[in-house]
CSV table of C-alpha atoms and ligand atoms in Angstrom, one decimal:
chain,number,residue,atom,x,y,z
M,1,MET,CA,-31.5,27.9,-6.7
M,2,LYS,CA,-30.3,24.3,-5.9
M,3,THR,CA,-31.6,21.1,-7.4
M,4,ILE,CA,-32.5,18.6,-4.8
M,5,GLY,CA,-33.2,15.0,-5.7
M,6,VAL,CA,-35.6,12.9,-3.8
M,7,LEU,CA,-35.1,9.1,-4.1
M,8,GLY,CA,-38.2,8.0,-5.8
M,9,ILE,CA,-38.5,4.4,-4.6
M,10,GLN,CA,-40.7,4.5,-1.5
M,11,GLY,CA,-42.1,6.6,1.3
M,12,ALA,CA,-43.4,10.2,1.5
M,13,ILE,CA,-41.6,11.2,-1.8
M,14,GLU,CA,-44.2,13.9,-2.6
M,15,LYS,CA,-44.0,15.4,0.9
M,16,HIS,CA,-40.3,15.8,0.6
M,17,ILE,CA,-40.6,17.4,-2.8
M,18,GLU,CA,-43.2,19.8,-1.4
M,19,VAL,CA,-41.0,20.9,1.5
M,20,VAL,CA,-38.0,21.5,-0.8
M,21,ARG,CA,-40.2,23.6,-3.1
M,22,THR,CA,-41.6,25.5,-0.1
M,23,LEU,CA,-38.0,26.4,0.8
M,24,GLY,CA,-37.4,27.8,-2.7
M,25,ASP,CA,-35.3,25.0,-4.3
M,26,ARG,CA,-36.0,22.8,-7.2
M,27,ALA,CA,-37.0,19.2,-6.5
M,28,VAL,CA,-36.8,16.2,-8.7
M,29,ARG,CA,-37.7,12.5,-8.2
M,30,VAL,CA,-34.6,10.4,-8.7
M,31,LEU,CA,-34.7,6.9,-10.2
M,32,GLU,CA,-31.9,6.8,-12.6
M,33,LYS,CA,-28.1,6.9,-11.9
M,34,GLU,CA,-27.5,9.7,-14.5
M,35,GLN,CA,-29.6,12.0,-12.3
M,36,LEU,CA,-27.1,11.7,-9.5
M,37,LYS,CA,-24.8,13.9,-11.5
M,38,GLN,CA,-27.5,16.5,-12.0
M,39,ILE,CA,-28.4,17.2,-8.4
M,40,ASP,CA,-26.8,19.3,-5.6
M,41,ALA,CA,-28.1,16.9,-2.9
M,42,LEU,CA,-30.3,13.9,-2.3
M,43,ILE,CA,-33.0,13.1,0.2
M,44,ILE,CA,-33.7,9.4,1.0
M,45,PRO,CA,-37.3,9.1,2.4
M,46,GLY,CA,-38.4,6.5,4.9
M,47,GLY,CA,-40.2,3.3,4.1
M,48,GLU,CA,-38.9,-0.2,4.5
M,49,SER,CA,-35.1,-0.2,4.3
M,50,THR,CA,-34.8,-3.8,3.1
M,51,SER,CA,-37.2,-3.2,0.3
M,52,ILE,CA,-35.6,0.2,-0.6
M,53,LEU,CA,-32.2,-1.6,-0.7
M,54,SER,CA,-33.4,-4.3,-3.1
M,55,GLN,CA,-35.1,-1.8,-5.3
M,56,LEU,CA,-31.9,0.4,-5.4
M,57,LYS,CA,-30.2,-2.7,-6.7
M,58,TRP,CA,-33.0,-3.5,-9.2
M,59,TYR,CA,-32.8,0.1,-10.6
M,60,ASP,CA,-29.0,-0.3,-10.8
M,61,LEU,CA,-28.7,2.6,-8.4
M,62,PHE,CA,-27.0,1.1,-5.4
M,63,GLU,CA,-23.3,1.2,-6.5
M,64,PRO,CA,-23.6,4.6,-8.3
M,65,LEU,CA,-25.3,6.1,-5.2
M,66,ARG,CA,-22.7,4.6,-2.8
M,67,GLN,CA,-20.0,6.1,-5.0
M,68,ALA,CA,-21.7,9.5,-5.3
M,69,LEU,CA,-21.9,9.7,-1.5
M,70,GLN,CA,-18.3,8.7,-1.2
M,71,GLU,CA,-17.4,11.5,-3.6
M,72,GLY,CA,-19.3,14.0,-1.4
M,73,LEU,CA,-22.9,14.2,-2.7
M,74,PRO,CA,-24.8,15.7,0.2
M,75,VAL,CA,-27.6,13.5,1.5
M,76,PHE,CA,-30.4,13.7,4.1
M,77,GLY,CA,-32.0,10.4,5.1
M,78,THR,CA,-35.2,10.0,7.2
M,79,CYS,CA,-35.9,6.8,9.1
M,80,ALA,CA,-35.3,3.9,6.6
M,81,GLY,CA,-33.0,6.5,4.9
M,82,LEU,CA,-31.0,6.7,8.1
M,83,ILE,CA,-30.8,2.9,8.3
M,84,LEU,CA,-29.3,2.7,4.8
M,85,LEU,CA,-26.9,5.6,5.3
M,86,ALA,CA,-25.6,4.0,8.5
M,87,GLY,CA,-25.5,0.5,6.9
M,88,GLU,CA,-25.1,-0.5,3.3
M,89,LEU,CA,-24.5,3.0,2.0
M,90,ASP,CA,-21.7,3.5,4.6
M,91,ALA,CA,-22.0,7.3,4.7
M,92,LEU,CA,-22.7,7.9,8.4
M,93,ASP,CA,-20.6,6.9,11.4
M,94,VAL,CA,-23.4,5.6,13.6
M,95,THR,CA,-24.9,2.2,14.3
M,96,VAL,CA,-28.7,1.7,14.4
M,97,ARG,CA,-31.1,-1.0,15.5
M,98,ARG,CA,-34.2,-1.3,13.3
M,99,ASN,CA,-37.7,-1.0,14.8
M,100,ALA,CA,-36.3,-0.5,18.3
M,101,TYR,CA,-39.1,1.9,19.3
M,102,GLY,CA,-41.6,-0.9,18.7
M,103,SER,CA,-44.1,-1.8,16.0
M,104,GLN,CA,-46.6,0.3,14.0
M,105,ILE,CA,-49.0,0.7,16.9
M,106,ASP,CA,-46.1,2.1,19.0
M,107,SER,CA,-45.6,5.0,16.5
M,108,PHE,CA,-45.8,8.4,18.1
M,109,LYS,CA,-45.5,12.1,17.7
M,110,THR,CA,-43.4,14.3,19.9
M,111,ASN,CA,-41.6,17.7,20.0
M,112,LEU,CA,-37.8,17.9,19.8
M,113,LYS,CA,-35.2,20.5,20.5
M,114,VAL,CA,-32.7,20.6,17.7
M,115,GLU,CA,-29.3,22.3,17.7
M,116,GLY,CA,-29.4,25.1,15.1
M,117,ILE,CA,-33.2,25.5,15.2
M,118,ASP,CA,-34.7,28.1,17.5
M,119,HIS,CA,-37.9,26.4,18.4
M,120,GLU,CA,-39.1,22.8,19.2
M,121,ILE,CA,-40.0,20.9,16.1
M,122,PRO,CA,-42.8,18.3,15.8
M,123,ALA,CA,-41.6,14.8,14.8
M,124,PHE,CA,-43.3,11.6,13.9
M,125,PHE,CA,-41.6,8.3,14.9
M,126,ILE,CA,-42.9,5.4,12.7
M,127,ARG,CA,-41.4,2.0,13.4
M,128,ALA,CA,-38.3,4.1,13.9
M,129,PRO,CA,-34.7,2.8,14.3
M,130,ARG,CA,-32.7,3.6,17.4
M,131,ILE,CA,-29.3,5.1,17.0
M,132,GLU,CA,-27.3,3.0,19.4
M,133,GLN,CA,-23.8,4.3,18.9
M,134,VAL,CA,-22.4,7.5,17.5
M,135,GLY,CA,-18.8,7.3,16.3
M,136,GLU,CA,-16.2,10.0,16.2
M,137,GLY,CA,-17.1,10.9,12.7
M,138,ALA,CA,-20.7,12.0,13.6
M,139,GLU,CA,-22.4,14.5,15.9
M,140,VAL,CA,-25.8,14.5,17.6
M,141,LEU,CA,-28.1,17.4,16.8
M,142,SER,CA,-31.2,16.2,18.7
M,143,ARG,CA,-32.1,13.6,21.3
M,144,PHE,CA,-35.4,12.0,22.4
M,145,GLN,CA,-35.3,10.6,26.0
M,146,ASN,CA,-31.5,10.7,25.7
M,147,ASN,CA,-31.4,8.7,22.5
M,148,PRO,CA,-29.8,10.5,19.5
M,149,VAL,CA,-32.5,11.0,16.8
M,150,LEU,CA,-30.9,13.5,14.5
M,151,VAL,CA,-27.2,13.1,13.5
M,152,ARG,CA,-24.8,14.6,11.1
M,153,GLN,CA,-21.5,13.5,9.8
M,154,ARG,CA,-18.8,16.0,10.8
M,155,GLN,CA,-17.1,15.9,7.4
M,156,GLY,CA,-19.2,16.5,4.3
M,157,SER,CA,-23.0,16.9,4.3
M,158,CYS,CA,-24.7,13.8,5.5
M,159,MET,CA,-27.5,14.2,7.9
M,160,ALA,CA,-30.1,11.7,9.0
M,161,ALA,CA,-33.2,11.6,11.3
M,162,ALA,CA,-34.8,8.6,13.0
M,163,PHE,CA,-38.1,10.4,12.6
M,164,HIS,CA,-40.2,11.9,9.8
M,165,PRO,CA,-40.0,15.8,9.7
M,166,GLU,CA,-41.7,15.8,6.3
M,167,LEU,CA,-45.0,14.6,7.7
M,168,THR,CA,-45.5,17.9,9.7
M,169,ASP,CA,-45.9,21.5,8.5
M,170,ASP,CA,-42.6,22.5,10.0
M,171,VAL,CA,-39.8,22.7,7.4
M,172,SER,CA,-37.0,23.6,9.8
M,173,VAL,CA,-35.1,20.3,9.6
M,174,HIS,CA,-35.0,20.4,5.8
M,175,LYS,CA,-34.0,24.0,6.0
M,176,LEU,CA,-31.1,23.1,8.4
M,177,PHE,CA,-29.9,20.6,5.8
M,178,LEU,CA,-30.3,22.8,2.8
M,179,ASP,CA,-28.7,25.9,4.5
M,180,ASN,CA,-25.6,23.8,5.1
M,181,LEU,CA,-25.0,22.9,1.5
J,201,LIG,N1,-39.0,0.1,10.1
J,201,LIG,C1,-38.5,0.5,8.9
J,201,LIG,C2,-37.2,-0.2,8.5
J,201,LIG,O1,-36.7,-1.0,9.2
J,201,LIG,C3,-38.2,2.0,8.9
J,201,LIG,C4,-39.5,2.7,9.1
J,201,LIG,C5,-39.6,4.1,8.5
J,201,LIG,O2,-38.9,4.4,7.6
J,201,LIG,N2,-40.6,4.8,8.9
J,201,LIG,O3,-36.7,0.0,7.4
């Protein structure tokens, strides 16, 4: 059984914890840097990336997290989590544009084909970032209207989604991440 940390700052923290437990692993809410050494992987939920970033610094977690990721701590980010992994946390070779699918009222649900998953998965896009460029270090696992929406770093175990898989009953995207650890 693996121990999966869920960054406990903002977003659907409990939902991610529930999905991890459904898949048979242990889940803990992470808010202290010491915990980064006690987990096999971390999930960064969505929310507001600027606010998550300032709270990461407030909790004295930003540098320790960046370093842990550089040292190979596997990570899965959703939405704002993707924005931070592609930006300040510097763990994913893609560039993103925040809120590029529109504002809150433009949020939508769709079904996606995902490489490595044998059925279409439901996905919520909520003030989602658009992945505008994918560098050589990353690969695309899913697209929506030709835009990459699920990406993975080729080296190591960093995966990120522009959407929210945790808000549906389908646990396949988390399973894809956990199976690759
Ligand atoms: N719009 C948010 C941001 O820019 C991300 C939204 C989300 O995580 N659902 O950080």
